[in-house]
Amino acid sequence: MTVKKFAVRVLYVMEDPRIMGFKFHYNQVLCLLFLFLYTGFEVNSTVICNPKESLALLQFKNTTPVELTASPTAKYVCTPQTLSWVGVTDCCFWKGVTCDNVTGNVIGLDLSSSSLTGTIHDNNTLFQLSHLQWLNLNHNIFYDPPISSVFGLLRDLTHLNLSTSGFSGLVPSEISHLSKLVSVDLGFNGLRFEPQNFALLESNGVFSAVQLEQSTQVVGSLFTSFKGEIPHAVGNLKFLEGIFLSSCSFTGPIPASFGNLTQLTDLWLDENALTGQVPSSMSKLEQLTHIQLSWNSLAGQIPNFGNLSKLTFLSPSWNNFSGPLPYHVSRRPYLTDIDLSHNFLSGKVPPELFSLPSLQTLRLSDNTFSAPIEQFEPSNSLSDVDLSNNKISGSIPSSMFKL
């Protein structure tokens, strides 16, 4: 029975004097009808979990133990989802399981912070969930296993999160077979990622399909062990919105091909061993809001960020940048944090910096600025200014005390 027929039938019955003895409350029935209409409810339609996939989930539960006494990190609360999986119930209602509302196939599995232990072997029944689109296993406690190459068979995956779960070894090239991937997070593991696999990701269409609507990220972190130069092929992943490669072991320059990543909003390359100059092509990245380049060996002048009108966070501190501070930095109205400390910048501090309407933190310490600070129109937002360990001369302008 469709919603429309059901609504007409109920309204008809409500007008029938023979049922007045049931004491229907008119407003309550109207609210019920509204709920049915709003949700597109189909009275006789139900979706039942695919029996084969239900069995696969139960076998996964039985072969992947839960260690209730362990916690991957103290700040994450463990909620062992698989303990609620009972064979006599529909798996579409199990915790952490999402089913397609038409076919009943399992399309999502969120088992983050579930105290899962052991090893996911190649024959694990997890890989029988061929319709899986989202898989989240982060913050579990697997025992230093490599990532199985069989993950490459889950061809419908769009989101894969294996971070902070004890995986180690080489990331298998079969990950590049997942041509629908939108987001991959492998951070905080003992993993190694060979540079040529970036080229495989691009050549197989990963991260570059035109139908992508979600954020796309390349993520790596301390214990990920990325090393070598950042591959030029990363610049071909034109739908990237975030690059998070902090605390890795990358060397060499920032690829000029980054200028092709016109959707990029976040660039985090801090705590590596990058050298050379920041490519001028980065001035094309007009969507950038965060630039974090600290703790590298980058040199040359601060690049031209004049086109980056959305920039809110700029930190190229602890590098070897030299020369004057570009005027365009003081023309970014949305900047909240500027950290240019521990470089070799010289000349004068542009007075316009102290007037930026959104700026809260300005750190210019440990440079070689020498010219006097001119009077400026004080900002109402600026609360933290550090100019220590420079060669600034002259008197402190009175406007400084109006901040």
GROMACS .gro file of C-alpha atoms in nm:
model
  403
    1MET     CA    1   0.000   0.000   0.000
    2THR     CA    2   0.149   0.333  -0.098
    3VAL     CA    3   0.168   0.641   0.123
    4LYS     CA    4  -0.098   0.820  -0.079
    5LYS     CA    5  -0.349   0.533  -0.053
    6PHE     CA    6  -0.270   0.489   0.315
    7ALA     CA    7  -0.332   0.858   0.384
    8VAL     CA    8  -0.665   0.859   0.198
    9ARG     CA    9  -0.778   0.542   0.380
   10VAL     CA   10  -0.694   0.687   0.724
   11LEU     CA   11  -0.869   1.017   0.654
   12TYR     CA   12  -1.175   0.827   0.533
   13VAL     CA   13  -1.182   0.611   0.845
   14MET     CA   14  -1.147   0.916   1.069
   15GLU     CA   15  -1.469   1.055   0.923
   16ASP     CA   16  -1.658   0.730   0.985
   17PRO     CA   17  -1.879   0.775   1.296
   18ARG     CA   18  -1.861   0.402   1.366
   19ILE     CA   19  -1.502   0.429   1.494
   20MET     CA   20  -1.557   0.724   1.728
   21GLY     CA   21  -1.552   0.486   2.022
   22PHE     CA   22  -1.179   0.432   1.967
   23LYS     CA   23  -1.119   0.795   2.076
   24PHE     CA   24  -0.873   0.886   1.797
   25HIS     CA   25  -0.689   1.210   1.854
   26TYR     CA   26  -0.708   1.402   1.530
   27ASN     CA   27  -0.381   1.592   1.577
   28GLN     CA   28  -0.189   1.275   1.658
   29VAL     CA   29  -0.308   1.105   1.342
   30LEU     CA   30  -0.215   1.409   1.135
   31CYS     CA   31   0.135   1.404   1.286
   32LEU     CA   32   0.164   1.036   1.198
   33LEU     CA   33   0.057   1.104   0.841
   34PHE     CA   34   0.308   1.385   0.813
   35LEU     CA   35   0.584   1.153   0.929
   36PHE     CA   36   0.492   0.893   0.668
   37LEU     CA   37   0.475   1.153   0.392
   38TYR     CA   38   0.799   1.324   0.495
   39THR     CA   39   1.006   1.007   0.503
   40GLY     CA   40   0.856   0.858   0.187
   41PHE     CA   41   0.739   0.562   0.392
   42GLU     CA   42   0.621   0.256   0.199
   43VAL     CA   43   0.408   0.052   0.437
   44ASN     CA   44   0.475  -0.295   0.302
   45SER     CA   45   0.835  -0.240   0.184
   46THR     CA   46   1.119  -0.380   0.396
   47VAL     CA   47   1.488  -0.430   0.320
   48ILE     CA   48   1.659  -0.739   0.457
   49CYS     CA   49   2.034  -0.783   0.481
   50ASN     CA   50   2.195  -0.997   0.212
   51PRO     CA   51   2.221  -1.344   0.382
   52LYS     CA   52   2.567  -1.415   0.238
   53GLU     CA   53   2.699  -1.085   0.365
   54SER     CA   54   2.538  -1.138   0.704
   55LEU     CA   55   2.723  -1.469   0.731
   56ALA     CA   56   3.047  -1.302   0.618
   57LEU     CA   57   3.013  -1.042   0.894
   58LEU     CA   58   2.953  -1.309   1.158
   59GLN     CA   59   3.259  -1.503   1.041
   60PHE     CA   60   3.460  -1.180   1.053
   61LYS     CA   61   3.342  -1.132   1.411
   62ASN     CA   62   3.445  -1.486   1.505
   63THR     CA   63   3.792  -1.460   1.348
   64THR     CA   64   3.869  -1.106   1.466
   65PRO     CA   65   3.877  -1.105   1.847
   66VAL     CA   66   3.801  -0.808   2.069
   67GLU     CA   67   4.048  -0.719   2.344
   68LEU     CA   68   3.833  -0.533   2.594
   69THR     CA   69   4.119  -0.454   2.831
   70ALA     CA   70   4.316  -0.269   2.567
   71SER     CA   71   4.274   0.081   2.430
   72PRO     CA   72   4.471   0.214   2.131
   73THR     CA   73   4.486   0.564   2.280
   74ALA     CA   74   4.352   0.694   2.607
   75LYS     CA   75   4.160   0.980   2.448
   76TYR     CA   76   3.947   0.750   2.232
   77VAL     CA   77   3.656   0.566   2.387
   78CYS     CA   78   3.638   0.207   2.263
   79THR     CA   79   3.296   0.083   2.153
   80PRO     CA   80   3.329  -0.279   2.036
   81GLN     CA   81   3.064  -0.277   1.766
   82THR     CA   82   3.092  -0.646   1.677
   83LEU     CA   83   2.975  -0.757   2.023
   84SER     CA   84   2.624  -0.651   1.925
   85TRP     CA   85   2.617  -0.869   1.612
   86VAL     CA   86   2.373  -1.157   1.668
   87GLY     CA   87   2.289  -1.405   1.394
   88VAL     CA   88   1.913  -1.411   1.454
   89THR     CA   89   1.879  -1.039   1.377
   90ASP     CA   90   1.899  -0.842   1.053
   91CYS     CA   91   2.259  -0.728   0.998
   92CYS     CA   92   2.132  -0.397   0.858
   93PHE     CA   93   2.048  -0.306   1.219
   94TRP     CA   94   2.383  -0.406   1.364
   95LYS     CA   95   2.605  -0.135   1.508
   96GLY     CA   96   2.855  -0.001   1.258
   97VAL     CA   97   2.680  -0.161   0.958
   98THR     CA   98   2.513   0.040   0.682
   99CYS     CA   99   2.303  -0.128   0.412
  100ASP     CA  100   2.177  -0.009   0.078
  101ASN     CA  101   1.811   0.075   0.137
  102VAL     CA  102   1.708  -0.091  -0.190
  103THR     CA  103   1.924  -0.400  -0.230
  104GLY     CA  104   2.013  -0.475   0.133
  105ASN     CA  105   2.382  -0.506   0.043
  106VAL     CA  106   2.631  -0.393   0.307
  107ILE     CA  107   2.784  -0.069   0.177
  108GLY     CA  108   2.934   0.078   0.495
  109LEU     CA  109   3.133  -0.063   0.786
  110ASP     CA  110   3.246   0.165   1.070
  111LEU     CA  111   3.445  -0.037   1.323
  112SER     CA  112   3.662   0.248   1.450
  113SER     CA  113   3.777   0.226   1.813
  114SER     CA  114   3.631  -0.124   1.847
  115SER     CA  115   3.930  -0.291   2.023
  116LEU     CA  116   3.972  -0.531   1.730
  117THR     CA  117   4.292  -0.735   1.746
  118GLY     CA  118   4.472  -1.009   1.557
  119THR     CA  119   4.552  -1.000   1.187
  120ILE     CA  120   4.335  -0.950   0.881
  121HIS     CA  121   4.456  -1.232   0.654
  122ASP     CA  122   4.394  -1.263   0.281
  123ASN     CA  123   4.113  -1.514   0.339
  124ASN     CA  124   3.925  -1.291   0.583
  125THR     CA  125   3.552  -1.284   0.508
  126LEU     CA  126   3.565  -0.903   0.522
  127PHE     CA  127   3.673  -0.920   0.159
  128GLN     CA  128   3.349  -1.095   0.065
  129LEU     CA  129   3.163  -0.767   0.116
  130SER     CA  130   3.204  -0.678  -0.250
  131HIS     CA  131   2.959  -0.386  -0.236
  132LEU     CA  132   3.146  -0.206   0.042
  133GLN     CA  133   3.187   0.168  -0.018
  134TRP     CA  134   3.303   0.293   0.323
  135LEU     CA  135   3.542   0.105   0.549
  136ASN     CA  136   3.674   0.253   0.873
  137LEU     CA  137   3.908   0.042   1.091
  138ASN     CA  138   4.099   0.324   1.257
  139HIS     CA  139   4.206   0.315   1.622
  140ASN     CA  140   4.216  -0.061   1.666
  141ILE     CA  141   4.505  -0.280   1.783
  142PHE     CA  142   4.605  -0.520   1.508
  143TYR     CA  143   4.939  -0.690   1.569
  144ASP     CA  144   5.176  -0.532   1.316
  145PRO     CA  145   5.025  -0.698   1.008
  146PRO     CA  146   5.083  -0.573   0.655
  147ILE     CA  147   4.786  -0.438   0.466
  148SER     CA  148   4.648  -0.730   0.268
  149SER     CA  149   4.668  -0.696  -0.110
  150VAL     CA  150   4.312  -0.837  -0.118
  151PHE     CA  151   4.187  -0.491  -0.019
  152GLY     CA  152   4.230  -0.421  -0.389
  153LEU     CA  153   3.926  -0.642  -0.461
  154LEU     CA  154   3.689  -0.401  -0.287
  155ARG     CA  155   3.641  -0.207  -0.609
  156ASP     CA  156   3.345   0.001  -0.488
  157LEU     CA  157   3.538   0.158  -0.199
  158THR     CA  158   3.525   0.536  -0.190
  159HIS     CA  159   3.649   0.590   0.169
  160LEU     CA  160   3.920   0.383   0.337
  161ASN     CA  161   4.055   0.459   0.685
  162LEU     CA  162   4.315   0.225   0.837
  163SER     CA  163   4.493   0.483   1.052
  164THR     CA  164   4.626   0.420   1.403
  165SER     CA  165   4.563   0.046   1.394
  166GLY     CA  166   4.907  -0.112   1.405
  167PHE     CA  167   4.951  -0.192   1.035
  168SER     CA  168   5.309  -0.210   0.912
  169GLY     CA  169   5.518  -0.286   0.606
  170LEU     CA  170   5.472  -0.178   0.248
  171VAL     CA  171   5.140  -0.039   0.129
  172PRO     CA  172   5.038  -0.285  -0.145
  173SER     CA  173   5.021  -0.153  -0.500
  174GLU     CA  174   4.679  -0.319  -0.527
  175ILE     CA  175   4.538  -0.016  -0.344
  176SER     CA  176   4.577   0.162  -0.678
  177HIS     CA  177   4.309  -0.069  -0.822
  178LEU     CA  178   4.047   0.109  -0.613
  179SER     CA  179   3.953   0.357  -0.882
  180LYS     CA  180   3.656   0.504  -0.692
  181LEU     CA  181   3.854   0.612  -0.386
  182VAL     CA  182   3.785   0.959  -0.257
  183SER     CA  183   3.967   0.956   0.077
  184VAL     CA  184   4.252   0.738   0.206
  185ASP     CA  185   4.392   0.769   0.559
  186LEU     CA  186   4.683   0.540   0.644
  187GLY     CA  187   4.845   0.765   0.902
  188PHE     CA  188   5.004   0.673   1.235
  189ASN     CA  189   5.103   0.321   1.137
  190GLY     CA  190   5.435   0.160   1.058
  191LEU     CA  191   5.371   0.173   0.684
  192ARG     CA  192   5.594   0.251   0.388
  193PHE     CA  193   5.459   0.385   0.062
  194GLU     CA  194   5.677   0.351  -0.247
  195PRO     CA  195   5.677   0.673  -0.457
  196GLN     CA  196   5.588   0.492  -0.778
  197ASN     CA  197   5.255   0.395  -0.624
  198PHE     CA  198   5.148   0.757  -0.644
  199ALA     CA  199   5.183   0.730  -1.021
  200LEU     CA  200   4.979   0.409  -1.014
  201LEU     CA  201   4.705   0.584  -0.819
  202GLU     CA  202   4.682   0.857  -1.080
  203SER     CA  203   4.713   0.636  -1.389
  204ASN     CA  204   4.432   0.411  -1.264
  205GLY     CA  205   4.200   0.701  -1.204
  206VAL     CA  206   4.215   0.710  -0.824
  207PHE     CA  207   4.131   1.059  -0.691
  208SER     CA  208   4.069   1.195  -1.042
  209ALA     CA  209   3.723   1.082  -1.152
  210VAL     CA  210   3.505   1.375  -1.254
  211GLN     CA  211   3.204   1.256  -1.056
  212LEU     CA  212   3.376   1.302  -0.719
  213GLU     CA  213   3.185   1.532  -0.485
  214GLN     CA  214   3.354   1.462  -0.148
  215SER     CA  215   3.681   1.595  -0.008
  216THR     CA  216   3.984   1.412  -0.146
  217GLN     CA  217   4.292   1.375   0.069
  218VAL     CA  218   4.639   1.227   0.069
  219VAL     CA  219   4.731   1.156   0.430
  220GLY     CA  220   5.055   1.049   0.593
  221SER     CA  221   5.202   1.100   0.938
  222LEU     CA  222   5.484   1.008   1.185
  223PHE     CA  223   5.537   0.613   1.183
  224THR     CA  224   5.402   0.621   0.814
  225SER     CA  225   5.763   0.634   0.688
  226PHE     CA  226   5.700   0.802   0.354
  227LYS     CA  227   6.042   0.884   0.214
  228GLY     CA  228   6.219   1.015  -0.091
  229GLU     CA  229   6.096   1.304  -0.302
  230ILE     CA  230   5.729   1.389  -0.327
  231PRO     CA  231   5.632   1.244  -0.668
  232HIS     CA  232   5.548   1.490  -0.943
  233ALA     CA  233   5.242   1.272  -1.020
  234VAL     CA  234   5.065   1.405  -0.710
  235GLY     CA  235   5.001   1.718  -0.913
  236ASN     CA  236   4.782   1.514  -1.148
  237LEU     CA  237   4.528   1.443  -0.874
  238LYS     CA  238   4.328   1.751  -0.963
  239PHE     CA  239   4.044   1.687  -0.722
  240LEU     CA  240   4.262   1.689  -0.412
  241GLU     CA  241   4.136   1.916  -0.137
  242GLY     CA  242   4.385   1.818   0.132
  243ILE     CA  243   4.749   1.707   0.150
  244PHE     CA  244   4.854   1.603   0.501
  245LEU     CA  245   5.212   1.476   0.494
  246SER     CA  246   5.344   1.608   0.824
  247SER     CA  247   5.631   1.437   1.009
  248CYS     CA  248   5.734   1.208   0.726
  249SER     CA  249   6.078   1.170   0.567
  250PHE     CA  250   6.032   1.352   0.239
  251THR     CA  251   6.333   1.521   0.082
  252GLY     CA  252   6.389   1.737  -0.223
  253PRO     CA  253   6.171   2.019  -0.354
  254ILE     CA  254   5.798   2.080  -0.345
  255PRO     CA  255   5.684   1.973  -0.694
  256ALA     CA  256   5.587   2.257  -0.926
  257SER     CA  257   5.297   2.035  -1.034
  258PHE     CA  258   5.124   2.130  -0.707
  259GLY     CA  259   5.009   2.435  -0.901
  260ASN     CA  260   4.759   2.207  -1.079
  261LEU     CA  261   4.574   2.129  -0.755
  262THR     CA  262   4.328   2.413  -0.789
  263GLN     CA  263   4.080   2.258  -0.542
  264LEU     CA  264   4.340   2.234  -0.264
  265THR     CA  265   4.241   2.397   0.067
  266ASP     CA  266   4.495   2.241   0.308
  267LEU     CA  267   4.866   2.189   0.251
  268TRP     CA  268   5.056   2.039   0.545
  269LEU     CA  269   5.421   1.949   0.473
  270ASP     CA  270   5.579   2.037   0.807
  271GLU     CA  271   5.855   1.835   0.976
  272ASN     CA  272   6.014   1.686   0.667
  273ALA     CA  273   6.348   1.756   0.500
  274LEU     CA  274   6.225   1.952   0.199
  275THR     CA  275   6.471   2.180   0.020
  276GLY     CA  276   6.473   2.439  -0.256
  277GLN     CA  277   6.228   2.720  -0.317
  278VAL     CA  278   5.852   2.712  -0.292
  279PRO     CA  279   5.735   2.692  -0.656
  280SER     CA  280   5.573   3.007  -0.793
  281SER     CA  281   5.294   2.788  -0.934
  282MET     CA  282   5.145   2.771  -0.584
  283SER     CA  283   5.013   3.123  -0.639
  284LYS     CA  284   4.742   2.957  -0.853
  285LEU     CA  285   4.592   2.773  -0.555
  286GLU     CA  286   4.322   3.027  -0.481
  287GLN     CA  287   4.123   2.790  -0.257
  288LEU     CA  288   4.405   2.744  -0.005
  289THR     CA  289   4.316   2.829   0.354
  290HIS     CA  290   4.602   2.657   0.542
  291ILE     CA  291   4.973   2.646   0.450
  292GLN     CA  292   5.199   2.464   0.698
  293LEU     CA  293   5.563   2.433   0.585
  294SER     CA  294   5.746   2.455   0.918
  295TRP     CA  295   6.058   2.259   1.010
  296ASN     CA  296   6.205   2.202   0.666
  297SER     CA  297   6.508   2.346   0.482
  298LEU     CA  298   6.322   2.554   0.227
  299ALA     CA  299   6.503   2.865   0.106
  300GLY     CA  300   6.468   3.171  -0.115
  301GLN     CA  301   6.213   3.445  -0.066
  302ILE     CA  302   5.866   3.399   0.076
  303PRO     CA  303   5.665   3.317  -0.239
  304ASN     CA  304   5.392   3.533  -0.384
  305PHE     CA  305   5.067   3.446  -0.212
  306GLY     CA  306   4.890   3.747  -0.357
  307ASN     CA  307   4.610   3.544  -0.518
  308LEU     CA  308   4.532   3.342  -0.207
  309SER     CA  309   4.250   3.559  -0.081
  310LYS     CA  310   4.102   3.281   0.140
  311LEU     CA  311   4.422   3.215   0.335
  312THR     CA  312   4.369   3.196   0.713
  313PHE     CA  313   4.682   3.014   0.836
  314LEU     CA  314   5.040   3.068   0.713
  315SER     CA  315   5.338   2.901   0.880
  316PRO     CA  316   5.669   2.865   0.694
  317SER     CA  317   5.867   2.894   1.020
  318TRP     CA  318   6.194   2.713   1.095
  319ASN     CA  319   6.325   2.726   0.738
  320ASN     CA  320   6.590   2.927   0.552
  321PHE     CA  321   6.373   3.191   0.388
  322SER     CA  322   6.547   3.524   0.336
  323GLY     CA  323   6.486   3.871   0.195
  324PRO     CA  324   6.207   4.114   0.280
  325LEU     CA  325   5.862   4.018   0.392
  326PRO     CA  326   5.637   4.048   0.085
  327TYR     CA  327   5.381   4.327   0.101
  328HIS     CA  328   5.101   4.095  -0.016
  329VAL     CA  329   5.113   3.900   0.312
  330SER     CA  330   4.976   4.207   0.488
  331ARG     CA  331   4.684   4.223   0.244
  332ARG     CA  332   4.512   3.898   0.337
  333PRO     CA  333   4.195   3.993   0.530
  334TYR     CA  334   4.113   3.642   0.660
  335LEU     CA  335   4.454   3.556   0.805
  336THR     CA  336   4.427   3.456   1.171
  337ASP     CA  337   4.777   3.309   1.226
  338ILE     CA  338   5.113   3.408   1.076
  339ASP     CA  339   5.429   3.232   1.190
  340LEU     CA  340   5.744   3.336   1.002
  341SER     CA  341   5.980   3.282   1.295
  342HIS     CA  342   6.327   3.123   1.273
  343ASN     CA  343   6.418   3.231   0.921
  344PHE     CA  344   6.651   3.496   0.777
  345LEU     CA  345   6.395   3.759   0.681
  346SER     CA  346   6.521   4.116   0.675
  347GLY     CA  347   6.414   4.475   0.614
  348LYS     CA  348   6.114   4.622   0.788
  349VAL     CA  349   5.802   4.473   0.936
  350PRO     CA  350   5.510   4.602   0.725
  351PRO     CA  351   5.290   4.811   0.960
  352GLU     CA  352   4.981   4.683   0.779
  353LEU     CA  353   5.034   4.343   0.945
  354PHE     CA  354   4.921   4.486   1.278
  355SER     CA  355   4.600   4.608   1.116
  356LEU     CA  356   4.476   4.286   0.960
  357PRO     CA  357   4.112   4.256   1.073
  358SER     CA  358   4.118   3.882   1.158
  359LEU     CA  359   4.479   3.833   1.273
  360GLN     CA  360   4.520   3.685   1.621
  361THR     CA  361   4.880   3.561   1.626
  362LEU     CA  362   5.188   3.718   1.465
  363ARG     CA  363   5.525   3.549   1.521
  364LEU     CA  364   5.829   3.706   1.353
  365SER     CA  365   6.095   3.614   1.608
  366ASP     CA  366   6.449   3.495   1.526
  367ASN     CA  367   6.490   3.678   1.195
  368THR     CA  368   6.703   3.977   1.095
  369PHE     CA  369   6.441   4.254   1.071
  370SER     CA  370   6.620   4.582   1.142
  371ALA     CA  371   6.412   4.887   1.040
  372PRO     CA  372   6.205   5.072   1.302
  373ILE     CA  373   5.842   4.971   1.339
  374GLU     CA  374   5.616   5.242   1.203
  375GLN     CA  375   5.292   5.363   1.357
  376PHE     CA  376   4.990   5.156   1.257
  377GLU     CA  377   4.616   5.130   1.301
  378PRO     CA  378   4.578   4.861   1.571
  379SER     CA  379   4.366   4.554   1.506
  380ASN     CA  380   4.094   4.453   1.750
  381SER     CA  381   4.173   4.083   1.710
  382LEU     CA  382   4.552   4.066   1.748
  383SER     CA  383   4.648   3.920   2.087
  384ASP     CA  384   4.988   3.751   2.044
  385VAL     CA  385   5.289   3.931   1.891
  386ASP     CA  386   5.646   3.800   1.907
  387LEU     CA  387   5.926   4.013   1.755
  388SER     CA  388   6.208   3.885   1.975
  389ASN     CA  389   6.562   3.809   1.853
  390ASN     CA  390   6.567   4.053   1.564
  391LYS     CA  391   6.772   4.368   1.499
  392ILE     CA  392   6.482   4.611   1.512
  393SER     CA  393   6.593   4.964   1.604
  394GLY     CA  394   6.418   5.281   1.713
  395SER     CA  395   6.140   5.334   1.963
  396ILE     CA  396   5.832   5.122   2.013
  397PRO     CA  397   5.538   5.295   1.843
  398SER     CA  398   5.258   5.407   2.074
  399SER     CA  399   5.006   5.217   1.862
  400MET     CA  400   5.162   4.893   1.986
  401PHE     CA  401   5.012   4.960   2.329
  402LYS     CA  402   4.664   4.995   2.180
  403LEU     CA  403   4.650   4.634   2.073
   0.00000   0.00000   0.00000
